[in-house]
GROMACS .gro file of C-alpha atoms in nm:
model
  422
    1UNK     CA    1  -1.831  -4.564  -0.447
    2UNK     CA    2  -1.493  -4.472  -0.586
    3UNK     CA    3  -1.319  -4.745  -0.440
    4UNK     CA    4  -1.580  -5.021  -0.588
    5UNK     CA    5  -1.552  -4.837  -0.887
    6UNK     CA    6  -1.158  -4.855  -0.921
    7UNK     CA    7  -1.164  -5.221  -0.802
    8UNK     CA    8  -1.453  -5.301  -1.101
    9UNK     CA    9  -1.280  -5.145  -1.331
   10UNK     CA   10  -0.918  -5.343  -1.240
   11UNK     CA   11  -1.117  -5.627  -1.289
   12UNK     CA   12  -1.264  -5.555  -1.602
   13UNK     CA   13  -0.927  -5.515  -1.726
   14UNK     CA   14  -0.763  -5.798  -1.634
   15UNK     CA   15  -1.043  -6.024  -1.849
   16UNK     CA   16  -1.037  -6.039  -2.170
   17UNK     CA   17  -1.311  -5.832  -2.326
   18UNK     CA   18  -1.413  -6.142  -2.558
   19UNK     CA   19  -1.428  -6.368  -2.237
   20UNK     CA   20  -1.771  -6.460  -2.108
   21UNK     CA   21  -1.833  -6.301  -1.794
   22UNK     CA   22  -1.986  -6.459  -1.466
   23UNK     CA   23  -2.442  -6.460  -1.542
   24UNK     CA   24  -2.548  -6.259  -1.319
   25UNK     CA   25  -2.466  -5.969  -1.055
   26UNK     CA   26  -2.651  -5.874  -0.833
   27UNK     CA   27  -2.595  -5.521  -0.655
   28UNK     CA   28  -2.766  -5.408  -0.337
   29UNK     CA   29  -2.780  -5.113  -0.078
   30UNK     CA   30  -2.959  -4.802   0.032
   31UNK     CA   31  -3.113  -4.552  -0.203
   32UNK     CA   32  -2.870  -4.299  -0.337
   33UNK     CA   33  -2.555  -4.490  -0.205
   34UNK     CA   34  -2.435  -4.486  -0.534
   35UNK     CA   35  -2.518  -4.776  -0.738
   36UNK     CA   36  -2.660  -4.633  -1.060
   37UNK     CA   37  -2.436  -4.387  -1.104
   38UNK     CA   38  -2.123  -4.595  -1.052
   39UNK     CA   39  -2.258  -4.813  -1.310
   40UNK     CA   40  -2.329  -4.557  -1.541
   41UNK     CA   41  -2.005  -4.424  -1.551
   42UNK     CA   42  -1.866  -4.774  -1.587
   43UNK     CA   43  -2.062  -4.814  -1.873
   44UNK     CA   44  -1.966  -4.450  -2.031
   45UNK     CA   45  -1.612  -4.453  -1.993
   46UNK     CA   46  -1.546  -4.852  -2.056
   47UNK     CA   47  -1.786  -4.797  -2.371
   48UNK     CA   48  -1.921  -5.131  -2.281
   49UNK     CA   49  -2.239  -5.204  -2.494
   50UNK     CA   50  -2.553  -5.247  -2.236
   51UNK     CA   51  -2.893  -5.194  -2.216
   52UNK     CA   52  -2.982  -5.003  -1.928
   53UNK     CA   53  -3.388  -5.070  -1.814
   54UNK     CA   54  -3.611  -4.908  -1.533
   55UNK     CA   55  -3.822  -5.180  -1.392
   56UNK     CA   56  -4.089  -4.868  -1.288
   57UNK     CA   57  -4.087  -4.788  -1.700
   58UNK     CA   58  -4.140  -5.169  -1.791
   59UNK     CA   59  -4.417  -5.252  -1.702
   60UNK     CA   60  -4.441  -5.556  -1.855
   61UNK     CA   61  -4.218  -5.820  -2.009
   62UNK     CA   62  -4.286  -5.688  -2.345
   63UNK     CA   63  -4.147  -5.302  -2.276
   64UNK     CA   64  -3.870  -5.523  -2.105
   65UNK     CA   65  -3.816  -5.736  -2.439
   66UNK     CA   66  -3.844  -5.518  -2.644
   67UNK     CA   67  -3.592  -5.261  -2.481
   68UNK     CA   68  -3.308  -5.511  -2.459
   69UNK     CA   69  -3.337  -5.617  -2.820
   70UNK     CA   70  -3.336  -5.181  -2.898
   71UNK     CA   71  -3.012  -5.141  -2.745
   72UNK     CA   72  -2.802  -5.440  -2.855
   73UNK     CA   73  -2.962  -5.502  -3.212
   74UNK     CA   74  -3.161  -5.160  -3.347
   75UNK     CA   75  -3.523  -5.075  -3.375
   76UNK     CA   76  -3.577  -5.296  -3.677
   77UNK     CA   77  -3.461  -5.638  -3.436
   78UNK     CA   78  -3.763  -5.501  -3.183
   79UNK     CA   79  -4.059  -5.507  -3.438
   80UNK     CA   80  -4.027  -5.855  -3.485
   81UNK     CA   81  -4.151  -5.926  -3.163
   82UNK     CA   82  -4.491  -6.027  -3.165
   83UNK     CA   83  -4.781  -5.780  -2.928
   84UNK     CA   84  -4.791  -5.998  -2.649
   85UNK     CA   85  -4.448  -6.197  -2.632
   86UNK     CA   86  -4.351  -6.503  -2.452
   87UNK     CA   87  -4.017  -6.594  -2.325
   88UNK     CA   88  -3.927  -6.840  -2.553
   89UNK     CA   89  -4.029  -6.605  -2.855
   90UNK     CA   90  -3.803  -6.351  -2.694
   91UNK     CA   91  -3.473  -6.588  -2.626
   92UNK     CA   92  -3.586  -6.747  -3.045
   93UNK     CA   93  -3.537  -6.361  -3.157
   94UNK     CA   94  -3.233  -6.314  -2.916
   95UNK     CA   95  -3.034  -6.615  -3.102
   96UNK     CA   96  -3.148  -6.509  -3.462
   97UNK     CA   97  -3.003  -6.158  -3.373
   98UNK     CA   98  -2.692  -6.293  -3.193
   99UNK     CA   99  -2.621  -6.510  -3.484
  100UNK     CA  100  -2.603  -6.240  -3.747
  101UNK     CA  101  -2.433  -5.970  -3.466
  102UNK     CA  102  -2.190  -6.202  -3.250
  103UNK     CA  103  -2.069  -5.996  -2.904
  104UNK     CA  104  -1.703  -5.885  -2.991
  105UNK     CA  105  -1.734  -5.855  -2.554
  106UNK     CA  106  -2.000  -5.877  -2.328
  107UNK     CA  107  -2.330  -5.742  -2.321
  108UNK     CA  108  -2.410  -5.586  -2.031
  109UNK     CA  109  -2.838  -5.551  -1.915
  110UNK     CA  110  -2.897  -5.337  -1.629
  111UNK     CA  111  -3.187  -5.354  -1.456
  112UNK     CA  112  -3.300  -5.093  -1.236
  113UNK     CA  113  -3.573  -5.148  -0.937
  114UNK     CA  114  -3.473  -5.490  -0.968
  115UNK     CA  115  -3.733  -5.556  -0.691
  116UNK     CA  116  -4.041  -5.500  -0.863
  117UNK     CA  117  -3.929  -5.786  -1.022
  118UNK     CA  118  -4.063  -6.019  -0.786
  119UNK     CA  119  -4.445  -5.884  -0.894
  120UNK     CA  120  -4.352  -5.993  -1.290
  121UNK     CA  121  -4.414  -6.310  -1.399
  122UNK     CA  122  -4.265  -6.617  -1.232
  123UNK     CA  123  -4.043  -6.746  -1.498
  124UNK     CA  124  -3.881  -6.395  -1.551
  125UNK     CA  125  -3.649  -6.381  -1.313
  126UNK     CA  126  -3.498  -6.681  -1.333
  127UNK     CA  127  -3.455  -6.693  -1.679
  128UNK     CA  128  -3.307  -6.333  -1.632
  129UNK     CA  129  -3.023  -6.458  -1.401
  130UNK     CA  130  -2.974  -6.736  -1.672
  131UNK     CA  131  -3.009  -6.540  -1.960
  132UNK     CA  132  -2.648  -6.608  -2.064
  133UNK     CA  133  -2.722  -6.995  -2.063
  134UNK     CA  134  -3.069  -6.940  -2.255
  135UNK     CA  135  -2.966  -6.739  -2.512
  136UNK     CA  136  -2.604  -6.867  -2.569
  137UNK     CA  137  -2.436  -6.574  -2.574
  138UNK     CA  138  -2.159  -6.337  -2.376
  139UNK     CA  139  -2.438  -6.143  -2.169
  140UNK     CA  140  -2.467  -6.021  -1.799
  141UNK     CA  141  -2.770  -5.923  -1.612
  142UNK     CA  142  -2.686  -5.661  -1.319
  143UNK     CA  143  -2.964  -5.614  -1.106
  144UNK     CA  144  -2.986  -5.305  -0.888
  145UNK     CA  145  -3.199  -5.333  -0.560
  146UNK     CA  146  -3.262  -5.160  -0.249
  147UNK     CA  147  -3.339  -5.490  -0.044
  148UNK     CA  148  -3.077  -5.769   0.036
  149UNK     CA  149  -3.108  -6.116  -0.189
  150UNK     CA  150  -3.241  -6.291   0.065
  151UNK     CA  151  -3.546  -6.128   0.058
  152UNK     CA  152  -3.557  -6.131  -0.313
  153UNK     CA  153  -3.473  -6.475  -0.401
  154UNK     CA  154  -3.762  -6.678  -0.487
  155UNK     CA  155  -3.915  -6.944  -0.347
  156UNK     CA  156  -3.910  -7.225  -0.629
  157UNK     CA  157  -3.534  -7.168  -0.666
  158UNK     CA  158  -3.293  -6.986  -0.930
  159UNK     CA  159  -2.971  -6.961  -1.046
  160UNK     CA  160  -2.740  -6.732  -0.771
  161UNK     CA  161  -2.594  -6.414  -0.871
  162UNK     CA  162  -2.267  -6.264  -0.776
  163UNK     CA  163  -2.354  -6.064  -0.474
  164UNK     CA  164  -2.202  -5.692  -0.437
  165UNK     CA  165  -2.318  -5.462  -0.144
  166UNK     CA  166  -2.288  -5.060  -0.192
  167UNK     CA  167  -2.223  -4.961   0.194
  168UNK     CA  168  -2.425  -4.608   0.284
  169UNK     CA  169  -2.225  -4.308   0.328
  170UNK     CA  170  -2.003  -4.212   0.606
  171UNK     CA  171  -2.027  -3.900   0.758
  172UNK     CA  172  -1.756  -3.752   0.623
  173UNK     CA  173  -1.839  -3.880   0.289
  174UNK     CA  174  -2.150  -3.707   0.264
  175UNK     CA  175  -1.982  -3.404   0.405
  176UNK     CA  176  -1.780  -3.406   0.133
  177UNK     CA  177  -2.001  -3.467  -0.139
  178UNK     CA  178  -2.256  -3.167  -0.059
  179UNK     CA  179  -2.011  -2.950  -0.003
  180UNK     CA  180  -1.971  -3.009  -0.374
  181UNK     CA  181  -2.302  -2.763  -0.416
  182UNK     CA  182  -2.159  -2.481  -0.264
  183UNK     CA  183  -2.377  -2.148  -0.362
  184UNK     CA  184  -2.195  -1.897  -0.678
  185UNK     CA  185  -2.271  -1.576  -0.389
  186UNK     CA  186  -2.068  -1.698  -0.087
  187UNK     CA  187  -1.739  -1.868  -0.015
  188UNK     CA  188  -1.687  -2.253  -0.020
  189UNK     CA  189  -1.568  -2.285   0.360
  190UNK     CA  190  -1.908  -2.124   0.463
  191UNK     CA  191  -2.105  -2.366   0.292
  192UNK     CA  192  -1.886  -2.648   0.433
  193UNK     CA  193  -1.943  -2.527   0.770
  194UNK     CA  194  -2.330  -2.501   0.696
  195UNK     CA  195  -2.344  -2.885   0.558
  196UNK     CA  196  -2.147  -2.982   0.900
  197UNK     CA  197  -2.439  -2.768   1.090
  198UNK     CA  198  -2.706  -2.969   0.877
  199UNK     CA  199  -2.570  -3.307   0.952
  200UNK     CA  200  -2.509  -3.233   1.308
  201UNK     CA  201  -2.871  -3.202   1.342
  202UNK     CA  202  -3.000  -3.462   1.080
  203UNK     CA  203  -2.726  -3.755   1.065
  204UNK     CA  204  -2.857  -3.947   1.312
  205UNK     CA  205  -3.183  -3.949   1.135
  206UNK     CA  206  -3.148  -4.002   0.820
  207UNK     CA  207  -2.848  -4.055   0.557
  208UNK     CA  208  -3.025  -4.023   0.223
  209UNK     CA  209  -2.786  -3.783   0.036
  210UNK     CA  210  -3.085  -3.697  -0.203
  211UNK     CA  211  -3.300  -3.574   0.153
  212UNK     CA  212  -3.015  -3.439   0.300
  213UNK     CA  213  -2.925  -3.268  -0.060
  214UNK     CA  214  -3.288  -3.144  -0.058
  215UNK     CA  215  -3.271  -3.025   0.288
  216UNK     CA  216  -2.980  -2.838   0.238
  217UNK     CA  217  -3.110  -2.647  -0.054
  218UNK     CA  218  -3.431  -2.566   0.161
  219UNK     CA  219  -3.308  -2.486   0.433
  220UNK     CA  220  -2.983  -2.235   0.291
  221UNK     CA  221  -3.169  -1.886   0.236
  222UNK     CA  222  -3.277  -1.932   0.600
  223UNK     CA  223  -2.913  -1.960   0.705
  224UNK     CA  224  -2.768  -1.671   0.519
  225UNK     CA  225  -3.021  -1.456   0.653
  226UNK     CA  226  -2.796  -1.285   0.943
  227UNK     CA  227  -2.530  -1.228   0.631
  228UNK     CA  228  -2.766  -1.063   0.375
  229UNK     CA  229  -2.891  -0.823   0.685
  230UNK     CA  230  -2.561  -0.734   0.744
  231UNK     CA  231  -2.574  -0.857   1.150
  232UNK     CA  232  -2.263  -1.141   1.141
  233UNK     CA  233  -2.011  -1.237   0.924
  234UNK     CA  234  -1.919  -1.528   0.771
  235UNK     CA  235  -1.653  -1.638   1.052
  236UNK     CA  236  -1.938  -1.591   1.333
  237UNK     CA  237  -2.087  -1.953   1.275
  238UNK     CA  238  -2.158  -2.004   1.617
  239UNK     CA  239  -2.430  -1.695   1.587
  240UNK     CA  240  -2.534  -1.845   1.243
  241UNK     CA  241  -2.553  -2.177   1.413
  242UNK     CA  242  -2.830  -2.003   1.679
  243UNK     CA  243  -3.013  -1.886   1.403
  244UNK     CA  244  -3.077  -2.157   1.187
  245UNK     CA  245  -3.103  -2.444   1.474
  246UNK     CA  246  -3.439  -2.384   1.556
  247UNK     CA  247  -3.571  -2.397   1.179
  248UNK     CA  248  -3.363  -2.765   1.142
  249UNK     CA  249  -3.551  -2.877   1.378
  250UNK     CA  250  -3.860  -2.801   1.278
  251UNK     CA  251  -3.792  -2.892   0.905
  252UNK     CA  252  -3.683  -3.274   1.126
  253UNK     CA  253  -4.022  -3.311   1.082
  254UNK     CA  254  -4.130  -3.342   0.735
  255UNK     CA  255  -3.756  -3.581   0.657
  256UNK     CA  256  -3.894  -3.763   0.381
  257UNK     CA  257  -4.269  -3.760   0.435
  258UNK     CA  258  -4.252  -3.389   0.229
  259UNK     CA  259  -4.623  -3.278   0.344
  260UNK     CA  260  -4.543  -2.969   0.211
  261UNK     CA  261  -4.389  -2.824  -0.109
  262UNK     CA  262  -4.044  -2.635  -0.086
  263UNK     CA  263  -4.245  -2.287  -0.143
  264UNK     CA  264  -4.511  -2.383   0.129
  265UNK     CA  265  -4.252  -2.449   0.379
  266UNK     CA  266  -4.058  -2.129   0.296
  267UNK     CA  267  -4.372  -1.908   0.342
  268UNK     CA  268  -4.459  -2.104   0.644
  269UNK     CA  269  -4.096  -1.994   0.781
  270UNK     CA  270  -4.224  -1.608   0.679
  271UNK     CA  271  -4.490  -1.658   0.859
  272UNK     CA  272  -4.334  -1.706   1.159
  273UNK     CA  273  -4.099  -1.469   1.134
  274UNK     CA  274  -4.366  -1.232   1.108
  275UNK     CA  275  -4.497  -1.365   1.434
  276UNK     CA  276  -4.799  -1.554   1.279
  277UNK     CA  277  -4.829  -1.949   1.459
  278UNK     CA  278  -4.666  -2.191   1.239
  279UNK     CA  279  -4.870  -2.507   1.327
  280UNK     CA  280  -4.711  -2.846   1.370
  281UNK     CA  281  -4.595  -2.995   1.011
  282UNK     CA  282  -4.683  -3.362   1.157
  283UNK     CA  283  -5.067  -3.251   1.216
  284UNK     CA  284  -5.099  -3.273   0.801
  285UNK     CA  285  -5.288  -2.973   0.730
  286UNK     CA  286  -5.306  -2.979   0.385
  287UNK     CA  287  -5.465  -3.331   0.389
  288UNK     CA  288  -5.723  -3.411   0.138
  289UNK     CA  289  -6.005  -3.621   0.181
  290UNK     CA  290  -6.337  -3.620   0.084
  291UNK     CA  291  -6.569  -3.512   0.284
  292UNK     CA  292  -6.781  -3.811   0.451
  293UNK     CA  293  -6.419  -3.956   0.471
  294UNK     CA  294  -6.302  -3.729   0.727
  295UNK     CA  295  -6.640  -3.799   0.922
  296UNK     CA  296  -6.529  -4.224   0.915
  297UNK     CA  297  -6.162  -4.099   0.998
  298UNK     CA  298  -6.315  -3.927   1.292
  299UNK     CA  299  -6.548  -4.174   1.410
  300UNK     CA  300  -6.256  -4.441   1.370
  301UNK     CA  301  -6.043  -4.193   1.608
  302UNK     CA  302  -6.338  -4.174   1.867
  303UNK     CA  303  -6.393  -4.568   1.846
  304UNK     CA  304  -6.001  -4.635   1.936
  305UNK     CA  305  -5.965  -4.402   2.190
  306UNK     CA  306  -6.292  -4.371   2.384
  307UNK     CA  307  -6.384  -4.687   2.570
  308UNK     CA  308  -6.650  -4.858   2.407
  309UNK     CA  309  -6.914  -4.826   2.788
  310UNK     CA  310  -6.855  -4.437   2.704
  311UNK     CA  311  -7.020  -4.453   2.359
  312UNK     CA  312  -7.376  -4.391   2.548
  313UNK     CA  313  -7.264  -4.090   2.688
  314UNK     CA  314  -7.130  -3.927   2.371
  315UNK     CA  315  -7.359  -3.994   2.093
  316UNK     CA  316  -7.700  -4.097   2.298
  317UNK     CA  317  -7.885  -3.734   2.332
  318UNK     CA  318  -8.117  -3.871   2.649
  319UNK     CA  319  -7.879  -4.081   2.804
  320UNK     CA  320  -7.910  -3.898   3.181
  321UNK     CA  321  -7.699  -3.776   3.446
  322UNK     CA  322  -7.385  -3.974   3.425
  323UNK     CA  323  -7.072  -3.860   3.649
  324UNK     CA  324  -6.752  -3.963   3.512
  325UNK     CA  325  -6.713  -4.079   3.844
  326UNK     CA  326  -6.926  -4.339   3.756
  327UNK     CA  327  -6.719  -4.419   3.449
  328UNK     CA  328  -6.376  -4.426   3.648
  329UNK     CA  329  -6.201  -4.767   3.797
  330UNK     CA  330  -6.012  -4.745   4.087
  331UNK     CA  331  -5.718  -4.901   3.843
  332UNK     CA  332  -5.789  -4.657   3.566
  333UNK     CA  333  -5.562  -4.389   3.592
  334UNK     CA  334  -5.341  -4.481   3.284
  335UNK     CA  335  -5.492  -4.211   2.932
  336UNK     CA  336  -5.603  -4.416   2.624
  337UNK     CA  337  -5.364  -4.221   2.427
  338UNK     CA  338  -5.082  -4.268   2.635
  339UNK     CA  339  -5.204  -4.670   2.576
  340UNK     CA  340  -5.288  -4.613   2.203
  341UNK     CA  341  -5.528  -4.742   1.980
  342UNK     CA  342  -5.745  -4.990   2.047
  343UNK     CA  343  -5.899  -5.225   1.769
  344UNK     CA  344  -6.328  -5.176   1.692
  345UNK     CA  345  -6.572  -5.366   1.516
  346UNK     CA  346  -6.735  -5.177   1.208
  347UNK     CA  347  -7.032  -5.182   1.342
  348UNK     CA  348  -6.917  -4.957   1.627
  349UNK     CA  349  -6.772  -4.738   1.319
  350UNK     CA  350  -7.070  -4.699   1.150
  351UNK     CA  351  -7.247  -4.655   1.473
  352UNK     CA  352  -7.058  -4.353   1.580
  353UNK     CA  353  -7.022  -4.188   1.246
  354UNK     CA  354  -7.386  -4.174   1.176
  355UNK     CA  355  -7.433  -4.034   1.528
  356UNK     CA  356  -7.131  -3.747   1.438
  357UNK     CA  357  -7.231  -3.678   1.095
  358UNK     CA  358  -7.495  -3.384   1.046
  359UNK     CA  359  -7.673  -3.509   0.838
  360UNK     CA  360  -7.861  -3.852   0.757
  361UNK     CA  361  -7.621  -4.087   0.528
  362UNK     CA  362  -7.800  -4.374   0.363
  363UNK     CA  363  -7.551  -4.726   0.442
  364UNK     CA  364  -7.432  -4.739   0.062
  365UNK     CA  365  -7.161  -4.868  -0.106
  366UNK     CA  366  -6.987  -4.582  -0.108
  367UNK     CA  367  -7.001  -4.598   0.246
  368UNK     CA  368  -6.781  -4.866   0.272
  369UNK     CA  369  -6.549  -4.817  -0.050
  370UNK     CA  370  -6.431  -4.473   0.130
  371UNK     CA  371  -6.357  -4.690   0.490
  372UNK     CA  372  -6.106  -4.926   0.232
  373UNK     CA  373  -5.982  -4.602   0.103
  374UNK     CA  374  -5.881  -4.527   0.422
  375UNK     CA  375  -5.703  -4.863   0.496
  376UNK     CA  376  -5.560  -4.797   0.126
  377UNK     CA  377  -5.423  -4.480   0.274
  378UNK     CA  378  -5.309  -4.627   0.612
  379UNK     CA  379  -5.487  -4.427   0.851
  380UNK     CA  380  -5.649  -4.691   0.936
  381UNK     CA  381  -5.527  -5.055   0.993
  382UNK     CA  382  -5.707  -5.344   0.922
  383UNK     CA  383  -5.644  -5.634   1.175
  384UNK     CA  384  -5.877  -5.899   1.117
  385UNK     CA  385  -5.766  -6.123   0.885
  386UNK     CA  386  -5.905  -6.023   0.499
  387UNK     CA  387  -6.146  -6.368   0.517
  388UNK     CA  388  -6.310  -6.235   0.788
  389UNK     CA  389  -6.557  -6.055   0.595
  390UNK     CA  390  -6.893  -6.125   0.866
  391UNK     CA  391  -6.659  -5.893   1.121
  392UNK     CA  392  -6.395  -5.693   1.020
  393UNK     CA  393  -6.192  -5.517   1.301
  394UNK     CA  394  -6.001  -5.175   1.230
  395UNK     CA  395  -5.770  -4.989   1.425
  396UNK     CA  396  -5.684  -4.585   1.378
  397UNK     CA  397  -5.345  -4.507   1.319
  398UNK     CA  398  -5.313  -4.146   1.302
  399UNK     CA  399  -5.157  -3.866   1.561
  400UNK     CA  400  -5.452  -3.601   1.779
  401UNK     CA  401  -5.288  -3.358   1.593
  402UNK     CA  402  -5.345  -3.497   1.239
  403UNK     CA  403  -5.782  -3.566   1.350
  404UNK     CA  404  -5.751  -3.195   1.496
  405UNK     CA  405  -5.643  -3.081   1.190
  406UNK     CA  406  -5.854  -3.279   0.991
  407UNK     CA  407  -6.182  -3.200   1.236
  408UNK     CA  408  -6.193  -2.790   1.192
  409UNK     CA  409  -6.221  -2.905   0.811
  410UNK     CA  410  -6.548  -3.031   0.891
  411UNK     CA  411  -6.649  -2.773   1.242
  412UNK     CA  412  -6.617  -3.008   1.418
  413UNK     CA  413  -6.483  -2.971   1.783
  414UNK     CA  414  -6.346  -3.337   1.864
  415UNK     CA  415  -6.192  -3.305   2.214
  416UNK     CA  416  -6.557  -3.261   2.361
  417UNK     CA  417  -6.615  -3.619   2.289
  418UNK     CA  418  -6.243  -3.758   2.368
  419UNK     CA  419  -6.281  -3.897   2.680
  420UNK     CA  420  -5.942  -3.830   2.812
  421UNK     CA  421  -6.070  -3.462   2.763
  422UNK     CA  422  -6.349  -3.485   3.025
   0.00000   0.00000   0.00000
């Protein structure tokens, strides 16, 4: 980021402040590689006049409108927009205001989650890479975007911007940088020698310096532990190293999904140390649903796993004498979850969650809004296409540990009726 910065910043001061500068830019990379804040402090120490937006804040074209006209030409230039304003009313107001407050240099818009863009309005983002044309005047848009341009360009064609990729961090970068947050109670080289520990273990996973920054916070006390007891010292890393490598690994399981809160985990880790069973973080223990949701989310487990000839011997109370003998090919040796899910009609659904429910459930509409809750939620995947509506197939995309967890919510015992479990 410093070198893009220091080559920006040459070239910013070989133009000419009053020259126009090139339409649009558009700037692309991972999340927290460095793009806002290297633009920020361009803007700060430059003092270039911009208007800096948040696509996630405008929501519509109007917040958009009306922020740009804040920041270059005061409140009073904003209320003249009218509640609902078009494009063309916005560029008419642009070119009053530009004509009573010419740019002494150019005006700089950046525009932040530049890909929810592609949800506004069609016309928008063309215009915005063109805004310099439309409006007449010495103005750059900067769009900021986690996804590439070639994914973001759109399909009726627009005016291309001047393309500038943000690389993610190298190892040693990020090394570097966190080391920055060394703790106030113990020495710097210790805390450098505890980052290098943390991305030994979580480099090859993930290179988010906000996760890694987070993890490294969590994750500290634990380390220090042996210190504060008085059993190592701060040279012994390779005994601080046993101590806290068991704990990274664990905490490799929550890397951005954050299932639990930074006090939750931390009591989790007393817990264990106290020789309590800290349960798997990936089984989602502290998952919410309501309650004749958890019943579908079971049934849908059952339906994917459990061949659909096996259904009779579940959920049918007089269905006989069956061996699984009987049930076994001489081929089938292979577990369904070994295969993974398999797709099921919703009749099958509704079938077996009425037979695992305990107690009778009228077929309402509420019945179904909570099954495309679930597909809104992604444990469960709709395959059929979304026309389909006669016979809709679904597909159950969560782990045995995540239904376990979710099943002694509700009492009830799921491995009996998993047939791999016979």
């Amino acid at each position: 980021s410093f070198n893009i910065t220091s080559e920006i910043h040459c070239r910013t001061k070989v133009r000419s402040p009053q020259h126009y500068s090139y339409p649009s830019i558009f700037i692309y990379g991972h999340r927290a590689s460095g793009k806002s804040h290297v633009l920020h402090i361009l803007m700060k120490e430059l003092e270039l006049p911009h208007a800096a937006v948040s696509c996630v804040e405008c929501v519509s074209a109007a917040l958009l409108y009306e922020r740009v006209l804040t920041s270059f030409f005061g409140r009073s230039a904003a209320s003249f927009l009218p509640r609902s304003p078009s494009l063309s009313e916005f560029v008419r107001l642009y070119r009053h205001q530009r004509s009573q407050s010419p740019a002494e240099q150019t005006r700089y818009i950046v525009m932040e989650k530049a890909e929810l863009l592609r949800d506004a309005d069609a016309n928008l983002l063309p215009a915005l890479l063109r805004l310099q044309e439309l409006v007449d005047d010495n103005i750059t848009v900067i769009l900021l975007s986690e996804i590439v341009w070639e994914k973001f360009r759109p399909n009726t064609g627009c005016f291309e911007p001047l393309l500038l990729h943000f690389p993610d961090y190298s190892k040693g970068s990020l090394q570097q940088i966190l080391s920055t947050d060394s703790h106030p109670s113990y020495s710097a080289e210790l805390y450098s020698s505890y980052i290098n520990i943390l991305l030994g273990v979580f480099y090859s996973v993930c290179r988010d310096l906000r996760e890694l920054r987070h993890l490294a916070a969590l994750n500290f006390n634990k380390f220090c532990e042996p210190l504060t007891e008085g059993k190592v010292k701060e040279t012994e890393t390779h005994k601080l190293w046993r101590n806290i490598e068991p704990h990274l690994k664990k905490a490799m399981q929550t890397v951005y999904i954050r299932e639990v809160s930074s006090l939750q985990w931390e009591q989790m880790q007393q817990t264990e140390d106290e020789g309590g069973a800290l349960r798997g973080l990936s089984a989602h223990t502290h998952v919410e649903l309501p309650y004749y949701s958890k019943f579908l989310l079971i049934a849908a487990y059952l339906a994917s796993y459990n061949p659909a000839r096996t259904d009779k011997r579940f959920f049918v109370k007089h269905h006989g004498k069956i061996r699984k003998t009987n049930f076994l090919k001489k081929n089938e040796k292979t577990s369904n979850h070994l295969l993974g899910p398999k797709p099921f009609a919703l009749d099958r659904l509704l079938a077996i969650f009425y037979s695992v429910v305990d107690s009778r459930v009228a077929p309402t509409a509420s019945i179904f809004s909570q099954i495309s809750s679930l597909v809104t939620l992604q444990l469960l995947t709709q395959i059929s296409h979304t026309d389909q509506l006669d016979a809709p197939k679904y597909k159950c995309s969560i782990s045995l540990d995540f239904i376990s967890a979710v099943s002694r919510t509700v009492n009830f015992d799921i491995v009996k009726y998993l047939y791999d479990f016979l």
